[in-house]
Short mmCIF file of C-alpha atoms and ligand atoms in Angstrom, two decimals:
data_model
loop_
_atom_site.label_atom_id
_atom_site.label_comp_id
_atom_site.label_asym_id
_atom_site.label_seq_id
_atom_site.Cartn_x
_atom_site.Cartn_y
_atom_site.Cartn_z
CA MET A 1 227.42 0.76 75.07
CA ALA A 2 229.94 -2.53 76.13
CA ASP A 3 228.84 -5.73 77.37
CA THR A 4 227.31 -7.18 80.02
CA LEU A 5 229.44 -9.80 82.45
CA TYR A 6 228.09 -11.70 85.10
CA LEU A 7 230.32 -13.33 86.63
CA VAL A 8 229.85 -16.95 88.38
CA ILE A 9 231.01 -18.07 91.43
CA PRO A 10 230.83 -21.02 92.99
CA CYS A 11 230.55 -22.13 96.60
CA TYR A 12 230.58 -24.41 99.52
CA ASN A 13 230.71 -23.59 103.11
CA GLU A 14 232.88 -20.41 102.31
CA GLU A 15 231.81 -18.86 104.88
CA GLU A 16 234.43 -18.14 105.93
CA VAL A 17 235.94 -16.65 102.51
CA LEU A 18 232.81 -15.14 101.63
CA PRO A 19 233.10 -11.32 103.12
CA GLU A 20 235.67 -11.14 101.39
CA THR A 21 235.57 -12.39 98.18
CA ILE A 22 232.23 -10.27 97.95
CA ARG A 23 234.64 -6.60 98.98
CA ARG A 24 237.31 -7.98 96.83
CA LEU A 25 235.63 -8.62 93.39
CA THR A 26 233.23 -5.39 93.66
CA GLY A 27 236.08 -3.32 94.05
CA LYS A 28 236.82 -4.97 91.05
CA MET A 29 234.05 -4.75 88.78
CA ASN A 30 233.48 -1.40 90.05
CA ARG A 31 236.58 -0.66 87.85
CA MET A 32 235.75 -2.35 86.16
CA MET A 33 233.12 -0.12 84.84
CA GLU A 34 234.52 2.83 85.52
CA LYS A 35 237.13 2.12 82.62
CA GLY A 36 234.03 1.54 79.76
CA LEU A 37 234.81 -2.41 80.16
CA ILE A 38 231.83 -3.69 81.10
CA SER A 39 228.65 -2.48 81.61
CA ARG A 40 226.57 -1.40 85.11
CA ARG A 41 224.43 -4.11 84.05
CA SER A 42 226.97 -6.84 85.40
CA ARG A 43 226.25 -8.49 88.31
CA MET A 44 228.57 -11.54 89.95
CA ALA A 45 226.37 -14.89 90.98
CA PHE A 46 227.49 -16.23 93.93
CA VAL A 47 226.05 -19.80 93.30
CA ASP A 48 225.40 -21.71 96.61
CA ASP A 49 225.60 -25.19 95.80
CA GLY A 50 223.90 -26.90 98.58
CA SER A 51 225.95 -25.32 102.02
CA ARG A 52 225.91 -26.82 105.08
CA ASP A 53 227.49 -23.12 106.82
CA ARG A 54 226.38 -19.88 106.74
CA THR A 55 227.07 -19.46 102.58
CA TRP A 56 223.61 -18.62 101.21
CA ALA A 57 222.50 -16.28 105.07
CA LEU A 58 225.64 -14.27 103.69
CA ILE A 59 224.26 -14.15 99.61
CA GLN A 60 221.19 -13.01 100.70
CA ALA A 61 222.20 -10.62 103.11
CA ALA A 62 224.94 -9.28 100.41
CA HIS A 63 222.16 -9.77 96.68
CA GLY A 64 220.10 -6.82 99.75
CA GLU A 65 222.95 -4.43 100.16
CA ASN A 66 225.30 -4.32 96.91
CA HIS A 67 223.32 -4.33 93.60
CA LEU A 68 225.81 -6.20 92.21
CA VAL A 69 225.24 -9.33 94.30
CA SER A 70 222.56 -11.76 92.42
CA GLY A 71 222.35 -15.14 94.10
CA ILE A 72 221.31 -18.66 93.04
CA LYS A 73 220.48 -21.18 95.51
CA LEU A 74 220.23 -25.15 94.36
CA ALA A 75 218.26 -27.47 96.01
CA HIS A 76 221.45 -29.88 97.04
CA ASN A 77 224.96 -30.30 97.63
CA ARG A 78 225.62 -31.78 93.01
CA GLY A 79 229.77 -30.68 92.65
CA HIS A 80 231.71 -28.08 92.35
CA GLN A 81 230.88 -29.39 87.66
CA ASN A 82 227.59 -29.07 87.97
CA ALA A 83 227.50 -25.46 90.33
CA LEU A 84 229.91 -24.30 88.08
CA LEU A 85 227.13 -25.32 85.41
CA ALA A 86 223.29 -24.60 86.99
CA GLY A 87 225.25 -21.26 87.25
CA LEU A 88 226.46 -20.22 83.64
CA MET A 89 223.32 -21.98 82.69
CA THR A 90 220.71 -19.66 84.85
CA VAL A 91 223.13 -16.14 83.43
CA ALA A 92 223.06 -17.52 80.15
CA GLU A 93 220.02 -15.16 78.93
CA LYS A 94 220.97 -12.47 80.44
CA CYS A 95 224.62 -11.69 79.51
CA ASP A 96 226.62 -11.30 76.54
CA MET A 97 229.67 -13.08 78.44
CA ALA A 98 230.75 -14.66 81.72
CA ILE A 99 233.90 -16.30 84.23
CA SER A 100 233.43 -18.24 85.62
CA LEU A 101 235.82 -18.96 88.97
CA ASP A 102 236.10 -20.63 92.35
CA ALA A 103 235.31 -18.34 95.86
CA ASP A 104 238.02 -19.09 98.03
CA LEU A 105 241.08 -15.78 96.13
CA GLN A 106 243.84 -18.53 93.93
CA ASP A 107 242.13 -17.19 90.61
CA ASP A 108 244.23 -13.85 90.83
CA VAL A 109 241.14 -11.05 90.62
CA GLU A 110 243.48 -8.98 89.17
CA VAL A 111 244.06 -10.39 85.88
CA LEU A 112 239.39 -10.35 85.30
CA ASP A 113 240.86 -7.80 83.03
CA ARG A 114 242.47 -9.49 80.74
CA PHE A 115 239.34 -12.23 79.97
CA VAL A 116 237.48 -8.75 78.64
CA GLU A 117 239.96 -7.48 76.93
CA LYS A 118 240.75 -10.98 74.99
CA TYR A 119 236.52 -11.62 74.27
CA GLN A 120 236.64 -7.38 73.02
CA GLU A 121 239.22 -8.80 70.19
CA GLY A 122 237.02 -11.36 69.04
CA CYS A 123 237.46 -14.61 71.15
CA ASP A 124 234.62 -16.96 72.79
CA ILE A 125 236.30 -19.18 74.72
CA VAL A 126 239.31 -17.18 77.42
CA TYR A 127 241.33 -19.54 79.49
CA GLY A 128 242.69 -18.03 82.70
CA VAL A 129 245.74 -21.06 82.20
CA ARG A 130 248.55 -20.75 85.53
CA SER A 131 252.54 -19.11 84.67
CA SER A 132 253.71 -22.11 87.16
CA ARG A 133 252.79 -24.40 89.88
CA GLN A 134 254.97 -22.68 92.63
CA THR A 135 251.89 -22.31 95.44
CA ASP A 136 250.69 -27.02 95.53
CA THR A 137 252.57 -29.22 96.55
CA ALA A 138 254.92 -31.30 95.17
CA PHE A 139 252.65 -34.10 94.84
CA LYS A 140 249.73 -32.15 93.55
CA ARG A 141 252.01 -30.92 91.19
CA SER A 142 253.32 -33.76 90.29
CA THR A 143 249.99 -35.98 90.39
CA ALA A 144 248.56 -33.54 87.95
CA LEU A 145 251.31 -33.10 85.49
CA GLY A 146 250.88 -37.28 85.12
CA PHE A 147 247.05 -36.47 84.52
CA TYR A 148 247.56 -34.36 81.48
CA LYS A 149 250.11 -36.01 80.09
CA VAL A 150 247.09 -39.37 80.46
CA MET A 151 245.27 -37.73 78.65
CA GLU A 152 246.98 -36.63 75.33
CA LYS A 153 247.67 -39.80 75.63
CA LEU A 154 244.28 -40.53 75.40
CA GLY A 155 243.02 -38.15 72.97
CA VAL A 156 241.54 -36.06 75.31
CA GLU A 157 241.91 -31.88 74.29
CA ILE A 158 242.54 -30.54 77.13
CA VAL A 159 244.42 -26.31 77.70
CA TYR A 160 247.43 -27.23 79.78
CA ASN A 161 247.56 -26.11 83.70
CA HIS A 162 243.96 -24.47 83.41
CA ALA A 163 241.29 -25.35 85.58
CA ASP A 164 237.65 -24.18 85.68
CA TYR A 165 238.32 -19.89 84.95
CA ARG A 166 237.07 -18.68 82.12
CA LEU A 167 235.18 -16.05 80.45
CA MET A 168 232.75 -17.68 77.93
CA SER A 169 230.83 -15.60 75.69
CA ARG A 170 227.25 -15.68 74.98
CA ARG A 171 226.87 -17.88 72.83
CA ALA A 172 229.91 -20.45 73.38
CA LEU A 173 227.27 -20.81 76.60
CA LYS A 174 224.44 -22.12 74.61
CA ALA A 175 226.38 -24.08 72.68
CA LEU A 176 227.27 -25.74 76.04
CA GLY A 177 223.83 -26.56 76.52
CA GLU A 178 223.53 -28.58 74.34
CA TYR A 179 225.63 -30.42 75.64
CA ARG A 180 223.34 -33.37 78.00
CA GLU A 181 225.93 -35.21 79.92
CA VAL A 182 225.89 -35.51 83.29
CA ASN A 183 229.62 -36.26 83.92
CA LEU A 184 230.84 -33.19 84.16
CA PHE A 185 234.31 -32.26 83.69
CA LEU A 186 233.51 -29.10 82.06
CA ARG A 187 237.48 -28.78 80.63
CA GLY A 188 236.94 -31.70 78.94
CA ILE A 189 233.80 -30.49 76.87
CA VAL A 190 234.43 -26.98 76.06
CA PRO A 191 237.49 -27.42 74.17
CA THR A 192 235.70 -29.35 72.00
CA ILE A 193 232.97 -26.78 71.07
CA GLY A 194 235.41 -24.37 69.14
CA PHE A 195 235.41 -20.69 68.54
CA ARG A 196 238.55 -18.87 68.77
CA THR A 197 240.09 -18.82 71.54
CA GLY A 198 242.09 -17.23 73.86
CA THR A 199 244.51 -17.75 76.84
CA VAL A 200 245.68 -15.05 80.07
CA GLU A 201 248.08 -15.80 82.06
CA TYR A 202 247.98 -15.90 85.51
CA GLU A 203 249.29 -16.81 89.07
CA ARG A 204 247.35 -19.12 91.46
CA SER A 205 247.62 -17.89 94.96
CA GLU A 206 246.97 -19.76 98.76
CA ARG A 207 243.34 -20.32 99.52
CA PHE A 208 242.79 -16.76 101.11
CA ALA A 209 241.04 -18.86 103.74
CA GLY A 210 238.50 -21.77 104.54
CA THR A 211 239.42 -24.92 103.47
CA SER A 212 240.25 -26.77 100.97
CA LYS A 213 236.44 -28.45 99.34
CA TYR A 214 238.76 -31.03 96.96
CA PRO A 215 239.99 -32.99 99.15
CA LEU A 216 242.49 -36.11 97.41
CA LYS A 217 239.95 -38.61 96.79
CA LYS A 218 237.61 -36.28 95.38
CA MET A 219 240.10 -35.20 93.12
CA LEU A 220 241.41 -38.78 91.90
CA SER A 221 236.92 -39.19 91.58
CA PHE A 222 237.67 -36.07 89.31
CA ALA A 223 240.70 -37.16 87.01
CA TRP A 224 239.35 -40.87 86.88
CA ASP A 225 236.06 -38.87 85.92
CA GLY A 226 237.67 -36.50 82.73
CA VAL A 227 239.91 -40.27 82.00
CA THR A 228 236.17 -42.51 81.38
CA SER A 229 233.67 -40.14 79.85
CA PHE A 230 236.25 -38.63 77.84
CA SER A 231 237.93 -41.60 75.74
CA VAL A 232 236.85 -44.38 75.07
CA LYS A 233 240.80 -45.85 75.00
CA PRO A 234 240.81 -47.62 77.50
CA LEU A 235 238.21 -50.83 76.95
CA GLN A 236 240.34 -50.68 73.28
CA LEU A 237 243.19 -51.30 75.22
CA ILE A 238 241.78 -55.13 76.73
CA THR A 239 241.83 -55.89 72.73
CA THR A 240 244.72 -54.92 72.24
CA LEU A 241 246.25 -56.67 75.04
CA GLY A 242 243.94 -60.09 73.22
CA VAL A 243 245.51 -59.98 70.57
CA THR A 244 249.14 -59.25 72.00
CA LEU A 245 248.50 -62.49 74.05
CA CYS A 246 247.17 -64.75 71.41
CA VAL A 247 249.94 -64.15 69.45
CA LEU A 248 252.64 -64.18 72.14
CA ALA A 249 250.95 -68.08 72.44
CA ALA A 250 250.66 -69.42 68.26
CA LEU A 251 254.45 -67.84 68.52
CA GLY A 252 255.01 -70.26 71.99
CA MET A 253 252.86 -73.73 69.95
CA LEU A 254 255.08 -72.65 67.13
CA ALA A 255 258.60 -72.90 68.74
CA ALA A 256 256.54 -76.29 71.12
CA LEU A 257 255.17 -77.82 67.44
CA VAL A 258 259.60 -77.01 65.62
CA CYS A 259 260.62 -78.93 68.46
CA LEU A 260 258.38 -81.90 68.30
CA PHE A 261 258.94 -81.92 64.95
CA CYS A 262 262.83 -82.23 65.17
CA GLY A 263 263.26 -84.94 67.03
CA LEU A 264 264.06 -81.82 70.25
CA PRO A 265 264.25 -83.23 73.47
CA ALA A 266 260.25 -81.09 74.58
CA ALA A 267 258.63 -80.32 78.10
CA SER A 268 255.09 -80.34 78.53
CA TRP A 269 255.18 -77.22 80.16
CA PRO A 270 255.44 -75.53 77.21
CA TRP A 271 251.56 -76.95 76.61
CA ILE A 272 250.12 -75.88 78.52
CA LEU A 273 251.69 -71.87 79.52
CA THR A 274 250.85 -71.59 75.59
CA SER A 275 247.33 -73.44 75.93
CA VAL A 276 246.38 -71.21 79.07
CA TRP A 277 247.62 -67.71 76.95
CA MET A 278 245.96 -69.23 73.84
CA ALA A 279 242.44 -69.07 76.80
CA CYS A 280 242.93 -65.54 78.08
CA GLY A 281 243.99 -64.38 75.18
CA VAL A 282 241.08 -65.11 73.57
CA GLN A 283 238.88 -64.28 76.17
CA LEU A 284 240.22 -60.46 76.35
CA LEU A 285 239.23 -60.62 72.85
CA CYS A 286 236.40 -61.31 72.78
CA LEU A 287 235.29 -58.78 75.68
CA GLY A 288 237.74 -56.01 73.64
CA VAL A 289 234.45 -56.94 71.08
CA ALA A 290 231.98 -56.20 73.85
CA GLY A 291 233.81 -53.73 74.95
CA ALA A 292 233.78 -51.83 71.55
CA TYR A 293 230.20 -52.29 71.53
CA ILE A 294 229.67 -50.07 74.75
CA GLY A 295 232.20 -48.09 74.01
CA LYS A 296 229.47 -47.10 70.95
CA ILE A 297 226.66 -46.91 73.04
CA TYR A 298 228.05 -44.43 75.59
CA GLN A 299 228.97 -42.15 73.21
CA GLU A 300 225.16 -42.80 72.08
CA VAL A 301 224.06 -42.32 74.94
CA LYS A 302 225.64 -39.17 75.72
CA ALA A 303 224.64 -37.19 72.93
CA ARG A 304 226.61 -34.37 72.49
CA PRO A 305 225.83 -32.03 69.84
CA ARG A 306 227.25 -33.75 66.54
CA TYR A 307 228.39 -30.18 65.22
CA LEU A 308 227.92 -26.52 66.05
CA VAL A 309 226.98 -24.03 63.75
CA GLU A 310 229.60 -20.81 63.66
CA GLU A 311 228.10 -18.66 61.24
CA PHE A 312 225.63 -19.56 58.88
CA LEU A 313 225.88 -16.61 55.71
CA ASP A 314 222.89 -16.65 54.08
CA ARG A 315 221.89 -13.92 51.67
N1 LIG B 401 233.23 -25.98 95.16
C1 LIG B 401 231.55 -26.48 95.40
N2 LIG B 401 230.68 -27.32 95.21
C2 LIG B 401 231.91 -28.92 95.61
C3 LIG B 401 233.12 -28.16 96.33
C4 LIG B 401 234.19 -27.02 96.08
O1 LIG B 401 230.80 -24.78 94.89
O2 LIG B 401 231.45 -29.52 96.09
C5 LIG B 401 233.78 -24.59 95.18
C6 LIG B 401 234.32 -24.14 96.07
O3 LIG B 401 233.80 -23.54 97.18
C7 LIG B 401 235.23 -23.63 95.51
C8 LIG B 401 235.63 -24.26 94.27
O4 LIG B 401 234.17 -25.15 94.30
O5 LIG B 401 234.98 -22.14 94.98
C9 LIG B 401 236.99 -24.83 94.86
O6 LIG B 401 236.84 -25.27 95.64
P1 LIG B 401 238.48 -25.50 96.56
O7 LIG B 401 238.88 -24.64 96.04
O8 LIG B 401 238.00 -25.99 96.98
O9 LIG B 401 239.00 -26.74 95.51
P2 LIG B 401 240.37 -26.03 94.98
O10 LIG B 401 241.08 -25.56 95.39
O11 LIG B 401 241.21 -26.90 96.45
O12 LIG B 401 241.20 -27.56 94.82
MG1 LIG B 402 240.53 -23.85 95.95
#
C-alpha cells in the first residue's frame, strides 16, 4: 500500500488565492492517488495563521465539501515559520511524509510527484530548489545571493535557492520536533537534522493573486534571524577587531619609541593616537571575552538535540 502524504500550507489573509489553490491541489492529489503514488488517506492541511479576512471561513467550507481538505487554525498570527512548524507537528503522527508549500501557488504543484518519488528512493528530506530566479526583481535576486554568501561565510549550512518547499518523512518530522528554539529559521534547522536528502528542481512563478505577506521589513528581519539564530561569529568578530586594534597600537608605539631612542624629531600625537587605539582595542577584547560566554549561554538555552540517532542495530 502506498504511503500517506500530507501537504502543509500556511495561509495568512489568502482569501483571494485559496479557492484556486484548493481546486488545483485537489486535482493534483487525485491524480497522484490514481497513479498509486500516495494513499487515499492523504490530505492537504491548510494552516490559518490568524488571518483577519475570510481565510478560515473558506477553509471550513472547503473541509465540509471536500474530504481532502483539513484545517488547522492558529489562535493568533505567529508568522510563516511558526505556522509551518505548527502544521508539520500537527500532521506528523498522521502521515508518512509531509510537504510544505505556500498558499499562493508560487511553488509549482506539478513537481509534487517528483518529491514523492525521491522519498520512495529512500530520501527523508527532499528540498525544492528553484532552477532560476527570473521571476524575481533584480533587487530580490541580488539580496538573496548576498544572503546565501554571508550565511556560507558564517559557516551555516543552508541549501542554495531553497525556500520552504520541502518534503520531510515522518522520522525527519520527529527529529524536527526535538528542536526547542523559539526563533525559527527552518531552512537553517532542517539541514542540521541529517538523514539522506535529495533535491527537486522547479520553476517558481508569480503569486497567483493577492499581495506578498513578506514586505522588505519582514524579509530583512527574517535574514537577520537567520544569521543570529545560527552563528556566534558576529560575537567572535569583536575579539578579532580588538586584537587587530591592539596590535596596530603596539606597532605605532614601537615606531614612536624607535624615533625617541634614535633621537629623531618625534611629535607627541603618535602617543595620543596609539593610546586611544590601545584603550579601544583592550575594551573590545574584554567585550569579546564576555561575548564568548554569551555565545555559549546562547547555545545552551537553545537546547538543540545534541545528536539524532538514524539507526540502531541490535540483536
Ligand atoms: N504566511 C503566513 N503567515 C505570515 C505571513 C505569510 O502563514 O505571517 C504565509 C502566506 O500565506 C504564504 C506563505 O506564508 O502562504 C509565503 O508568504 P508570501 O507568499 O506572502 O511570501 P513571498 O512569496 O512574497 O516571499
Ligand atoms: Mg509567495
